[in-house]
Coordinates of C-alpha atoms in Angstrom, one line a residue:
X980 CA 0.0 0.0 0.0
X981 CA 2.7 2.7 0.7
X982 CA 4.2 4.3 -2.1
X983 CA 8.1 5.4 -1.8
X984 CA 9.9 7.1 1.0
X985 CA 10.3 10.4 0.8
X986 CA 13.3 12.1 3.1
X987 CA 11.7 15.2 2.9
X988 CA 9.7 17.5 5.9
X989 CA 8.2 19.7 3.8
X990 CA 3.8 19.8 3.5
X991 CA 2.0 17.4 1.0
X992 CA 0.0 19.8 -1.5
X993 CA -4.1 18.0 -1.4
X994 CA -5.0 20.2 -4.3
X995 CA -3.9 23.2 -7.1
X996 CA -4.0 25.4 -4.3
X997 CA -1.1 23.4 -2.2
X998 CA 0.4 22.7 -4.9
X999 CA 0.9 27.2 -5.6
X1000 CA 1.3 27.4 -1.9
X1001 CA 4.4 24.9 -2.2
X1002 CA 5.9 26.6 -5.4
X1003 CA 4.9 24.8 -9.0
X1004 CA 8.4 23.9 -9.9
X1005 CA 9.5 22.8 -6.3
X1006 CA 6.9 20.3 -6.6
X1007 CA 6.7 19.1 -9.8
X1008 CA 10.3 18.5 -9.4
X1009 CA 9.8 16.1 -6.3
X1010 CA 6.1 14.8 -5.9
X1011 CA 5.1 11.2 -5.3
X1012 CA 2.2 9.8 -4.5
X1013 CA 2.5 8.1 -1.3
X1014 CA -0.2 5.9 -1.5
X1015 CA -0.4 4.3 -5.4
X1016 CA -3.4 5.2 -7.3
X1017 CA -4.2 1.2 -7.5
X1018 CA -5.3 1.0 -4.5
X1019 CA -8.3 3.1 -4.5
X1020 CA -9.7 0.7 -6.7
X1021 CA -8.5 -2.3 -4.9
X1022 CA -10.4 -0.6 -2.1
X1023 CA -13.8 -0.1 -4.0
X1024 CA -14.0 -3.5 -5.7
X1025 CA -13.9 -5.2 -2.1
X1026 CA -16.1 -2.7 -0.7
X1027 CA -18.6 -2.9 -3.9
X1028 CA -18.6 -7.1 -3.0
X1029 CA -19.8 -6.5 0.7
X1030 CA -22.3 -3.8 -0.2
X1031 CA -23.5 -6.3 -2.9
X1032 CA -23.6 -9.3 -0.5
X1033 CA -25.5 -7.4 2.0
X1034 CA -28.4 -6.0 0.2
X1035 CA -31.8 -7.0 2.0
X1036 CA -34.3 -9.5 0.7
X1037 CA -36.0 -7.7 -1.9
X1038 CA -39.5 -9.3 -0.7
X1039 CA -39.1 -9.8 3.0
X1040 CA -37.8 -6.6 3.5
X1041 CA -39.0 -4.5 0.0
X1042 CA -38.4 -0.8 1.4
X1043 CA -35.1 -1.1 3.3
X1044 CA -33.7 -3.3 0.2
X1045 CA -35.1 -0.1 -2.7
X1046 CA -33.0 2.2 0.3
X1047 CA -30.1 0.2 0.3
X1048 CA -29.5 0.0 -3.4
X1049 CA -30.7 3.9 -3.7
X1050 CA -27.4 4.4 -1.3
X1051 CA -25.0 2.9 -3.3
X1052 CA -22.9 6.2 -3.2
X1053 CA -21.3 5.2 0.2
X1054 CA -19.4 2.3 -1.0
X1055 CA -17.5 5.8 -3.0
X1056 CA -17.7 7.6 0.1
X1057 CA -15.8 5.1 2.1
X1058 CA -13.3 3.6 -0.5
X1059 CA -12.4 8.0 -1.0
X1060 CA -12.3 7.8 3.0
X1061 CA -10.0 4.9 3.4
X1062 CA -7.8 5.7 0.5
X1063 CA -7.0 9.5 1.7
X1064 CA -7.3 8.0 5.2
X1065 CA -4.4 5.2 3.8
X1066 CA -2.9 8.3 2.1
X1067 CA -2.3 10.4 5.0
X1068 CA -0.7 7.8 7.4
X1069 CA 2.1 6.8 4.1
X1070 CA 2.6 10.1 4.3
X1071 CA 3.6 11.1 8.0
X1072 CA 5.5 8.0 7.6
X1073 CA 7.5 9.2 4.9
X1074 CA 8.4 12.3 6.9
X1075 CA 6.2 15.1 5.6
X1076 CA 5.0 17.1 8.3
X1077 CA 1.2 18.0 7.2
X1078 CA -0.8 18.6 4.3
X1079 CA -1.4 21.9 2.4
X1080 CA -3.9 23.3 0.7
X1081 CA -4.3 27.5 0.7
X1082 CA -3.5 26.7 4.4
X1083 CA -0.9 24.6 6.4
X1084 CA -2.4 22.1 8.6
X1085 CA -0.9 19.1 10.5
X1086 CA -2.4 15.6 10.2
X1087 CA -4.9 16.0 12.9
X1088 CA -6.4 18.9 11.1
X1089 CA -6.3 17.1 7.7
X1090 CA -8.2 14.0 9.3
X1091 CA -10.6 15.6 10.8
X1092 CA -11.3 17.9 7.3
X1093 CA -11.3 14.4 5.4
X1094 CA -13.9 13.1 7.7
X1095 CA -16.1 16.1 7.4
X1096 CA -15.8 16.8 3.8
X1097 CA -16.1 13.4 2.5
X1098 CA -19.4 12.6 4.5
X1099 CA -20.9 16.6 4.1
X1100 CA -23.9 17.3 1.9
X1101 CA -24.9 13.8 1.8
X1102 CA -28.1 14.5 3.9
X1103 CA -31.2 15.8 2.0
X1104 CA -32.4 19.1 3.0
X1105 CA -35.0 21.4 1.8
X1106 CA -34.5 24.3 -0.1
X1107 CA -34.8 27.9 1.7
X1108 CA -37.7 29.2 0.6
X1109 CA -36.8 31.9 -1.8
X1110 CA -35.3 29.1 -4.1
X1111 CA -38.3 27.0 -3.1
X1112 CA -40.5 30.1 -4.5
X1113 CA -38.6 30.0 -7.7
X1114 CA -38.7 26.2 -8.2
X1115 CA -42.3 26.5 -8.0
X1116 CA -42.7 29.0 -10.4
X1117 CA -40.4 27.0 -12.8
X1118 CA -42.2 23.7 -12.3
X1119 CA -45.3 25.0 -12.8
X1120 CA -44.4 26.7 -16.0
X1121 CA -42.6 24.1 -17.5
X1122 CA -46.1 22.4 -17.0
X1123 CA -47.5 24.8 -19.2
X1124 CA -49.9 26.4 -16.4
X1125 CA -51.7 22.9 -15.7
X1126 CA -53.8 23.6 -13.2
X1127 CA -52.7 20.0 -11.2
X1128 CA -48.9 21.7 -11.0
X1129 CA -50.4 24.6 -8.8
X1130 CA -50.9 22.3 -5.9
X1131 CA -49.7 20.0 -4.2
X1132 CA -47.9 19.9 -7.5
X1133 CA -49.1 16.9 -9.1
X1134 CA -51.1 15.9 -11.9
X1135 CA -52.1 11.9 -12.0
X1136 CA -53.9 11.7 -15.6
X1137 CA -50.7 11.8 -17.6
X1138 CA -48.8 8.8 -18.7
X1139 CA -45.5 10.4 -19.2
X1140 CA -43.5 11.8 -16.2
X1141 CA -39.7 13.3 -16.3
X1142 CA -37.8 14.8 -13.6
X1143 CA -34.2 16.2 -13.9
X1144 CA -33.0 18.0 -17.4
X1145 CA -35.6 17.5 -19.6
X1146 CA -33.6 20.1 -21.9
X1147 CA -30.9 17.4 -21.9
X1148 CA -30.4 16.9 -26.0
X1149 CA -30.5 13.1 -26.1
X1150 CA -33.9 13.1 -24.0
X1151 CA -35.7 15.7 -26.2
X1152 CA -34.4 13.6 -29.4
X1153 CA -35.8 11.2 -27.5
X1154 CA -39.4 12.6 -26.6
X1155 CA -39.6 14.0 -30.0
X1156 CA -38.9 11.1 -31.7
X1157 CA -41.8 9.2 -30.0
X1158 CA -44.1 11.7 -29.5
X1159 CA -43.9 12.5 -25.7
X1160 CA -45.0 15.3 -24.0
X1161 CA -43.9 14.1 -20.1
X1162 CA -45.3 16.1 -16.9
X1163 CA -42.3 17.5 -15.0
X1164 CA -42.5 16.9 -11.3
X1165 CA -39.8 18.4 -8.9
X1166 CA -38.9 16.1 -5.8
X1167 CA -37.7 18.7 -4.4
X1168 CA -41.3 20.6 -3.9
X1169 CA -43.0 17.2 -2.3
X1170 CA -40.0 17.7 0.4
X1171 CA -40.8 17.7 4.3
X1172 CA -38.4 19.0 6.8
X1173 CA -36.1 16.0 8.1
X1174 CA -38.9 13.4 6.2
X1175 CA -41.3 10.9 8.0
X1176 CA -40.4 10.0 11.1
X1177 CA -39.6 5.5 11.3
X1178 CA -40.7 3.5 14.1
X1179 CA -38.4 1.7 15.9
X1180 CA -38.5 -1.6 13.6
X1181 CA -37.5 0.2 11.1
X1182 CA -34.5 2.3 12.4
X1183 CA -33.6 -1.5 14.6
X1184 CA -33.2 -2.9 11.0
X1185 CA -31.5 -0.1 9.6
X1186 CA -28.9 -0.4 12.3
X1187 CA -29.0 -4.3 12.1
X1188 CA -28.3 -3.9 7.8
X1189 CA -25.6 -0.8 8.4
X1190 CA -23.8 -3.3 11.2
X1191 CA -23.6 -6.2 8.8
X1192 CA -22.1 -4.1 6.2
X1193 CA -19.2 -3.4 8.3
X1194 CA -18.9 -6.7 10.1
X1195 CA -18.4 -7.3 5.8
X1196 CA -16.0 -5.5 5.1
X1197 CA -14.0 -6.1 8.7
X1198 CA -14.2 -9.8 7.8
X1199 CA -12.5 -9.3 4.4
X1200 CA -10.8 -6.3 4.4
X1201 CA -9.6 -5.9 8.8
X1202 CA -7.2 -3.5 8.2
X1203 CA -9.9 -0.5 8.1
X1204 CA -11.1 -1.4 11.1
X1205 CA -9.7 1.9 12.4
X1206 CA -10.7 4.1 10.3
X1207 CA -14.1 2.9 10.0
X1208 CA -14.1 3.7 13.7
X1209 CA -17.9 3.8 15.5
X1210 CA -18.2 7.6 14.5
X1211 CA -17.6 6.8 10.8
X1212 CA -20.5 3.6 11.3
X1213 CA -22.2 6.2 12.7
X1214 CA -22.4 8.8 9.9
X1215 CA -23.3 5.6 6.9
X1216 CA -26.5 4.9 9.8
X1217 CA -27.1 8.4 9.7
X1218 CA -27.0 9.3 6.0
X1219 CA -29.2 6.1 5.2
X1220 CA -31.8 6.5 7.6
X1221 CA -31.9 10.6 6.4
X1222 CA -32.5 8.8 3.1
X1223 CA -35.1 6.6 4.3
X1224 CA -37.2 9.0 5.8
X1225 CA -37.3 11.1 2.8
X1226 CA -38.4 8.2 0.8
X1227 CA -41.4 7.5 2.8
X1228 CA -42.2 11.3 2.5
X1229 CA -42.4 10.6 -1.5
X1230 CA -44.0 7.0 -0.8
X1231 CA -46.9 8.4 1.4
X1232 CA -47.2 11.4 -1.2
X1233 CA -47.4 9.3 -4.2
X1234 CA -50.2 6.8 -2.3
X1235 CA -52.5 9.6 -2.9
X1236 CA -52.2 9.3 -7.0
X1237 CA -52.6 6.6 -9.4
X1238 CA -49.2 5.5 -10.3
X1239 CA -49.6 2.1 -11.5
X1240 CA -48.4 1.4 -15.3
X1241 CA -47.7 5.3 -16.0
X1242 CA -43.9 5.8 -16.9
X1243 CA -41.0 8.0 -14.7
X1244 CA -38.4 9.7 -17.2
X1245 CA -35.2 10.1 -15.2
X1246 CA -31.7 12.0 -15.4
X1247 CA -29.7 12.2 -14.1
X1248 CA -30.2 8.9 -12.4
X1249 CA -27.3 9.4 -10.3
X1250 CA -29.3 12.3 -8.2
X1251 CA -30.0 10.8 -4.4
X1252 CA -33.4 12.8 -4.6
X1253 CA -34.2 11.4 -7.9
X1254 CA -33.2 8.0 -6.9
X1255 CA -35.6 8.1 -3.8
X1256 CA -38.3 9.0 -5.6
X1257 CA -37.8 6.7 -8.2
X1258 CA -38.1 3.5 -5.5
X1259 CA -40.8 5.5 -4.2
X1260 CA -42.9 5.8 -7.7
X1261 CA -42.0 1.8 -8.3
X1262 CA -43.4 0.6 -5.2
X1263 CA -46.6 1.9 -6.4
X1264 CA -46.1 0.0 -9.3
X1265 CA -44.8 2.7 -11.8
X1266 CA -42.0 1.8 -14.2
X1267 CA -38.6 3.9 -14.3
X1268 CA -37.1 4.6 -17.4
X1269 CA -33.2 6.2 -17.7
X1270 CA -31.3 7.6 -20.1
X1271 CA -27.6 7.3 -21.5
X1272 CA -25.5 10.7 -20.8
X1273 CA -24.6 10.4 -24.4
X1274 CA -21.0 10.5 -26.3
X1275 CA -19.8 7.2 -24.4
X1276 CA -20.9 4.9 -27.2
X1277 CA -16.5 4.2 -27.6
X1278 CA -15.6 3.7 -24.4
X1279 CA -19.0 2.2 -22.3
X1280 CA -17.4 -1.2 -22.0
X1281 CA -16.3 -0.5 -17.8
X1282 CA -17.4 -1.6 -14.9
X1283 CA -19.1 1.2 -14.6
X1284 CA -22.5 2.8 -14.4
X1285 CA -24.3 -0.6 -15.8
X1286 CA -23.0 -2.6 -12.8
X1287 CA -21.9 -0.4 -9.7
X1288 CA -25.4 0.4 -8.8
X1289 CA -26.6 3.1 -10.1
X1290 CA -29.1 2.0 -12.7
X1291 CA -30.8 -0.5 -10.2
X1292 CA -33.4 1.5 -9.6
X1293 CA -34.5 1.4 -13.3
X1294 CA -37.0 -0.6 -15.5
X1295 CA -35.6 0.5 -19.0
X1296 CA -32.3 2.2 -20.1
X1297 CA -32.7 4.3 -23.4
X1298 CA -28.9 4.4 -25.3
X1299 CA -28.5 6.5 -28.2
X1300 CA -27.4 3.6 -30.5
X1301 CA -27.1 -0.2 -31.2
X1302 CA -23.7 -0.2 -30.6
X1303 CA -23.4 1.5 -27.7
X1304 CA -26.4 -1.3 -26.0
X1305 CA -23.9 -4.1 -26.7
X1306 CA -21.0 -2.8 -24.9
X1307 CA -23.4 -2.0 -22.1
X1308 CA -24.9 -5.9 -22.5
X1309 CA -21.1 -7.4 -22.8
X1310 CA -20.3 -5.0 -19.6
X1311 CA -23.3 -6.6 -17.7
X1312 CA -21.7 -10.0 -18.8
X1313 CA -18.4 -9.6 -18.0
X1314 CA -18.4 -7.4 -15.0
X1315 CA -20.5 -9.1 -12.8
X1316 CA -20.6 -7.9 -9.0
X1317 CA -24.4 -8.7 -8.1
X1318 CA -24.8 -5.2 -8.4
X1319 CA -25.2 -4.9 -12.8
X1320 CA -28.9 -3.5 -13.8
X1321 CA -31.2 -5.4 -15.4
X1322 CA -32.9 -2.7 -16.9
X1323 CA -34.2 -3.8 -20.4
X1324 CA -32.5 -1.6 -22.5
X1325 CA -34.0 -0.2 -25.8
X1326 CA -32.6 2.0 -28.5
X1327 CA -34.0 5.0 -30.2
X1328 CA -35.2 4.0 -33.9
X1329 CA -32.6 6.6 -35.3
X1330 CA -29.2 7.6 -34.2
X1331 CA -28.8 10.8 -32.0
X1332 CA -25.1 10.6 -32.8
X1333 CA -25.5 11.0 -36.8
X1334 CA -27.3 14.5 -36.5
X1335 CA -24.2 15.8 -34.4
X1336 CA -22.1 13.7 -36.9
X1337 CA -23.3 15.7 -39.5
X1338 CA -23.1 19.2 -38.1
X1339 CA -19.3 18.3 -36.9
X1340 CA -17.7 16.9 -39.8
X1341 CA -17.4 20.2 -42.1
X1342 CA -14.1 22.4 -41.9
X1343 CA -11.0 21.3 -43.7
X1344 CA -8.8 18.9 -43.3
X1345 CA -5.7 19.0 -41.1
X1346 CA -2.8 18.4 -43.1
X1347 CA -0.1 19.5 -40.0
X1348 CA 0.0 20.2 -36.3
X1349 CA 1.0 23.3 -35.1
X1350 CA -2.0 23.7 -32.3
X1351 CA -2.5 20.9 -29.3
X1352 CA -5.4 21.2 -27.3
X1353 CA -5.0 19.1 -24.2
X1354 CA -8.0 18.2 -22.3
X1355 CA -8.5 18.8 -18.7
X1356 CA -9.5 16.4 -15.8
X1357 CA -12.4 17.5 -12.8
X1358 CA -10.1 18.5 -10.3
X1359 CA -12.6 18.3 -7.6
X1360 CA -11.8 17.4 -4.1
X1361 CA -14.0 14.1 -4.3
X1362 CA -11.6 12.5 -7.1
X1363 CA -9.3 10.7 -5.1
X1364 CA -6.0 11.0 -7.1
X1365 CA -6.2 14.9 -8.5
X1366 CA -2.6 15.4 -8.0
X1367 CA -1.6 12.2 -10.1
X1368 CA -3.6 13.8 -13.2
X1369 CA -2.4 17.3 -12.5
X1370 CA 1.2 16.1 -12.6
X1371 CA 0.6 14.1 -16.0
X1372 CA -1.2 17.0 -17.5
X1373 CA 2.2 19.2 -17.0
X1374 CA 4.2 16.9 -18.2
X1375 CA 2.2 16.5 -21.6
X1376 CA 2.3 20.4 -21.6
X1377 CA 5.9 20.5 -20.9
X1378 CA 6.3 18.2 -23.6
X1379 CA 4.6 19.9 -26.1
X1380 CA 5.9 23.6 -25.4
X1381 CA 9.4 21.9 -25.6
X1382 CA 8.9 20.4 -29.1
X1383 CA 8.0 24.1 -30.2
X1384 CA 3.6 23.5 -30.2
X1385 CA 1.3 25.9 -29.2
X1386 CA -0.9 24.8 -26.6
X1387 CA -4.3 25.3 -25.8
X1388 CA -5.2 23.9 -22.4
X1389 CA -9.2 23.3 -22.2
X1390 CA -10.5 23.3 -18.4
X1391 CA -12.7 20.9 -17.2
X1392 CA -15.9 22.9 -16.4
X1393 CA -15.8 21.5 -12.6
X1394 CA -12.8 23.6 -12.1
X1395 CA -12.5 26.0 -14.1
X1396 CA -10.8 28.8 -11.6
X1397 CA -8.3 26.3 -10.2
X1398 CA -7.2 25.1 -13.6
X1399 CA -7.3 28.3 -15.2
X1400 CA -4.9 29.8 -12.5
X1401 CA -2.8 26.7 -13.0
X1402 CA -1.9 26.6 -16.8
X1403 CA -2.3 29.9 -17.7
X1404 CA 1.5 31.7 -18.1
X1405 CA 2.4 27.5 -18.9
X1406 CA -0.3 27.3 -21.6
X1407 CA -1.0 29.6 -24.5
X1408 CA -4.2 29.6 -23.6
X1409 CA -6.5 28.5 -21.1
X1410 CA -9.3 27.8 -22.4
X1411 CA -13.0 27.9 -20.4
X1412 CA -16.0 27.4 -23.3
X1413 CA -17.8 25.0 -23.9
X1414 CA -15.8 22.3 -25.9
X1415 CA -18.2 21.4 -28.4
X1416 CA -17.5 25.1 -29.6
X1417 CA -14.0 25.1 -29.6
X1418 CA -12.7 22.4 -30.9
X1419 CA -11.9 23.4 -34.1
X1420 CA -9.2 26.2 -32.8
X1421 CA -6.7 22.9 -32.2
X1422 CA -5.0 20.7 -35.2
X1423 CA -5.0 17.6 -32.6
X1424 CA -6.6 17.0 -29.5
X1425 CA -5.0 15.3 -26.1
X1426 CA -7.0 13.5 -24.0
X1427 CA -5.1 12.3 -20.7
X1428 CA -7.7 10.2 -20.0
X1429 CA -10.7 9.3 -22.2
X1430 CA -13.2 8.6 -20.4
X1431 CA -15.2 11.6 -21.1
X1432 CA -18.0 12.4 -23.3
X1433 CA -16.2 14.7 -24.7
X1434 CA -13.8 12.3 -26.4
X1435 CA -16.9 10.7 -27.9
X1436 CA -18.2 13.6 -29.2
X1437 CA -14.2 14.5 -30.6
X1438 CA -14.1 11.2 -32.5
X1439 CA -17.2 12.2 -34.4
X1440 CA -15.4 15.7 -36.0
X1441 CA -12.6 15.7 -38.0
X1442 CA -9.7 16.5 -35.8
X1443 CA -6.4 14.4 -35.1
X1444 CA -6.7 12.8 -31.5
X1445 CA -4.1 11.5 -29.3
X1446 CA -5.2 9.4 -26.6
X1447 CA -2.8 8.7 -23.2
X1448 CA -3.9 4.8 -22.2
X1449 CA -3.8 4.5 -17.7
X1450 CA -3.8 0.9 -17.0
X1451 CA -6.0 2.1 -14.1
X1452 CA -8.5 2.5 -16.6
X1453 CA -10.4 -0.7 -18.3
X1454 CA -9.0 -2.1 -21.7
X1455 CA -10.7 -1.3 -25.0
X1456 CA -14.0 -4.0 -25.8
X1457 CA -12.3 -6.5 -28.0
X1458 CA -14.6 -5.3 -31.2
X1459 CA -13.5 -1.5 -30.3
X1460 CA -9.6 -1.8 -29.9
X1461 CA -8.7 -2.1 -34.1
X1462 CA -11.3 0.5 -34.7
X1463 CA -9.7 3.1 -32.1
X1464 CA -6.4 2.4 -33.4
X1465 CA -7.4 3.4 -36.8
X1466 CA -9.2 6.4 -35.7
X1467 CA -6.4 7.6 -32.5
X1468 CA -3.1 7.7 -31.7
X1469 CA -2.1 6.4 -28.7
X1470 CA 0.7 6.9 -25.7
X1471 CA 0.9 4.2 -23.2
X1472 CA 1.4 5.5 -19.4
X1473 CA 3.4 3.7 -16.7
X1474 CA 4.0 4.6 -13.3
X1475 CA 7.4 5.7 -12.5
X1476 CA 9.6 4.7 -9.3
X1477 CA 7.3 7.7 -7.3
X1478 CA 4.0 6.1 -8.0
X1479 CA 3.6 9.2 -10.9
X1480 CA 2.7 8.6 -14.2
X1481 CA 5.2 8.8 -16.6
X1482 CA 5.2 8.0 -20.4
X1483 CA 7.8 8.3 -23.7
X1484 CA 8.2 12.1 -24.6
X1485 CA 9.4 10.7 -28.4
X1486 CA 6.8 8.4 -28.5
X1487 CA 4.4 11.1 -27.4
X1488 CA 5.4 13.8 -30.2
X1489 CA 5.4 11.2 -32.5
X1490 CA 1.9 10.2 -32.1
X1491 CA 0.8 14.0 -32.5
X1492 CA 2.5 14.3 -35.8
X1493 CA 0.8 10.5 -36.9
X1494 CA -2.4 11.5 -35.8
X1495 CA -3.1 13.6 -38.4
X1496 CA -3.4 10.1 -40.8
X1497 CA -5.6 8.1 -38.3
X1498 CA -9.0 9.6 -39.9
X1499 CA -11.3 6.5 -40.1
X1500 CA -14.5 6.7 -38.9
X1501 CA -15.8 3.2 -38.4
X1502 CA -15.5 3.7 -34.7
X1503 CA -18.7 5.8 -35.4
X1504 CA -20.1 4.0 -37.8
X1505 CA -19.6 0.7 -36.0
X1506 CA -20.8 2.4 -32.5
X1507 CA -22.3 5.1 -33.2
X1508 CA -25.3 4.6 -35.6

């Protein structure tokens, strides 16, 4: 688990901030990671089994088991807890004398901020009533002035329903396509303060499902045993019976309508709200229907979304083409953790992806590169290895500025002030719209890591792309690999004797200069339509 000594007494930089505080070149020149990035997902995959082993009978126990797999966010919360946790004990061992971010603070301090940041705004809470007054007026206009979205916000004669972005561009291809008109409902108006209050059963089992989690993960995994201390096994029994009271707030609403056979549009079906009302709406016997974000039709073959819980609540999964449904069928297959969806999934009759195909494909040619655009990762305090990608990303600019490119640096919209601050004065430009109109500026596009919509969408224009290939990340789907190769150039990544990615910088300009004759588009034709 511990990454390599370090002799040095200085602070650890947590974020972009520490890392300014600490001087740019002083610690570019000497970081390592003192816990390697593997391990977080060593961590989740264990913790993913227990939280799959413990799920409650599904018809003993019907409410507690929709809760449980509505929660399946914690197994993230504690694998991020126990890896910074891991992180910060490597590091006082290795001699560094705190952690810094735009303060100083010893380990202690940093322990205590881990244990309060990771486990904050997990609780559901109501929205002050200003904003309550202006959801209201929203919800009630985007319902066209119904008179059933007046109050209590509701209208039970439709057979449609959506809540989240409706404005979303796969969804109204979507609607449109099929001819639906959905009522919008806001959870967030249906709301009570602190939810329905359990009775004792119900909190005992709550406890008694919490307790066997842990006595789980002890049994497999005993060496977390002290950092998931009692007040840690305390906060997961807290945030699930929060949960649990708000979902009988939306069950005892709902009881008052006629749910039964009438469809539940969803997305994002990540949302904790959404997701409550969703178990809510199908234990009245409604069906749940979710949506693909869109752009991941390349690189959807991961244990991801499809089988770490998130889609369980769901009774169809729209995807925006054929071939983007069998990577998401093959993932179910071959990433099995008792946790994969079984949501009958369903395509829409015509591709989403060839309209954008078609707007994005015009402009000519590039024949040379003299522009790189590299593109930025979420550096967000909830990603447990920011300082591994902000590393890389230097190096790749480093690398390019020394073989004489000009380098557009696009910032990841989740952190845009950090990043911006970062590369610009390293950078030619730092670049903050939307990507999807700024493309075009580069010759050839960097992605440091590709799993991002936005590399789906880049494959579909006409502009060179380099992709950098972590072996944290899953491989290609065997029908996918040739077809990337043709379309990309790719730079394999390593991790050096510090635990930092590292790569070939001749291999790496290379690739830039090749890219420009990787142009075939049966990626997108294969995937895509």
């Amino acid at each position: 688990m511990n990454g390599p000594a370090n002799t040095g007494k200085g602070f650890l930089p947590l974020d972009i901030a520490g890392v300014m505080n600490t001087g740019i070149e002083e610690w570019f020149a000497s970081y390592s990671d003192p816990v390697p990035s593997v391990f977080f997902y060593e961590i989740r995959d264990k913790l993913t089994r227990c939280f799959s082993e413990n799920k409650p009978d599904a018809s003993a126990k019907p409410d507690l088991h929709q809760i449980w797999l509505a929660n399946y966010k914690i197994v993230f919360l504690l694998s991020d807890y126990y890896f910074k946790y891991s992180m910060l004990i490597a590091a006082e061992k290795q001699g560094y004398a705190g952690l810094v971010t735009d303060v100083k603070m010893d380990f202690d301090t940093a322990r205590e901020l881990y244990r309060k940041t990771i486990f904050s705004n997990v609780r559901i809470q109501r929205r002050p009533f200003p904003k309550n007054l202006v959801d209201r007026y929203r919800f009630i206009r985007q319902n066209k002035f119904d008179p059933g979205a007046f109050y209590p916000g509701f209208n039970d004669r439709r057979k449609n329903y959506i809540i989240g972005d409706r404005d979303r561009a796969e969804i109204k291809f979507y609607l449109e396509e099929n001819g639906i008109d959905p009522y919008f409902i806001n959870p967030t108006l249906l709301l009570s303060d602190g939810g329905k209050n359990l009775n004792s059963d119900q909190e005992e089992e709550t406890k008694s499902i919490v307790d066997s989690f842990f006595s789980r993960i002890f049994a497999s995994f005993p060496e977390t045993k002290e950092a998931f201390d009692e007040s840690v096994r305390r906060t997961i029994f807290e945030i699930i019976i929060d949960k649990y009271r708000h979902y009988f707030t939306f069950f005892d609403t709902l009881s008052e309508y006629s749910i039964s056979g009438r469809d539940l549009i969803v997305c994002p079906c990540g949302n904790m709200l959404f997701r409550l009302f969703c178990c809510a709406w199908r234990r009245h016997g409604g069906t749940v229907t979710g949506f693909s974000h869109g752009n991941v039709y390349s690189y959807i073959y991961t244990p991801g979304d499809i089988n770490n819980g998130s889609q369980l609540i769901l009774d169809r999964y729209i995807t925006c083409s054929k071939g983007e449904t069998k990577l998401l069928e093959d993932s179910r297959k071959d990433f099995r953790n008792g946790l994969e969806s079984r949501a009958v999934m369903e395509t829409c009759r015509n591709s989403y992806y060839r309209t954008v195909f078609t707007s994005v494909r015009n402009g000519p040619a590039v024949d040379s590169v003299k522009k790189v655009m590299v593109v930025g990762f979420p550096y967000s305090f909830d990603v447990y290895n920011n300082m591994s990608y902000l590393h890389l990303e230097m190096s790749i600019v480093r690398t390019l500025k020394d073989a004489g490119f000009q380098v557009l640096y696009k910032a990841h919209p989740d952190s845009l002030s950090d990043a911006s601050a970062f590369f610009t004065g390293m950078t030619d430009s730092v670049i903050t719209d939307s990507f999807e109109t700024v493309y075009n500026m580069a010759d050839c596009v960097v992605f440091p890591i590709h799993y991002s919509t936005t590399f789906g969408f880049t494959l579909m224009t006409n502009r060179p792309i380099v992709i950098m290939e972590s072996p944290l990340l899953t491989g290609w789907h065997p029908d996918v690999e040739g077809l990337i190769r043709k379309r990309c150039s790719s730079v394999k990544l390593s991790f050096n004797e510090r635990s930092v990615f590292s790569f070939d910088r001749e291999e790496f300009i290379r690739s830039i200069h090749e890219s420009i004759k990787r142009t075939d588009q049966g990626i997108v034709e294969t995937f895509a339509f």
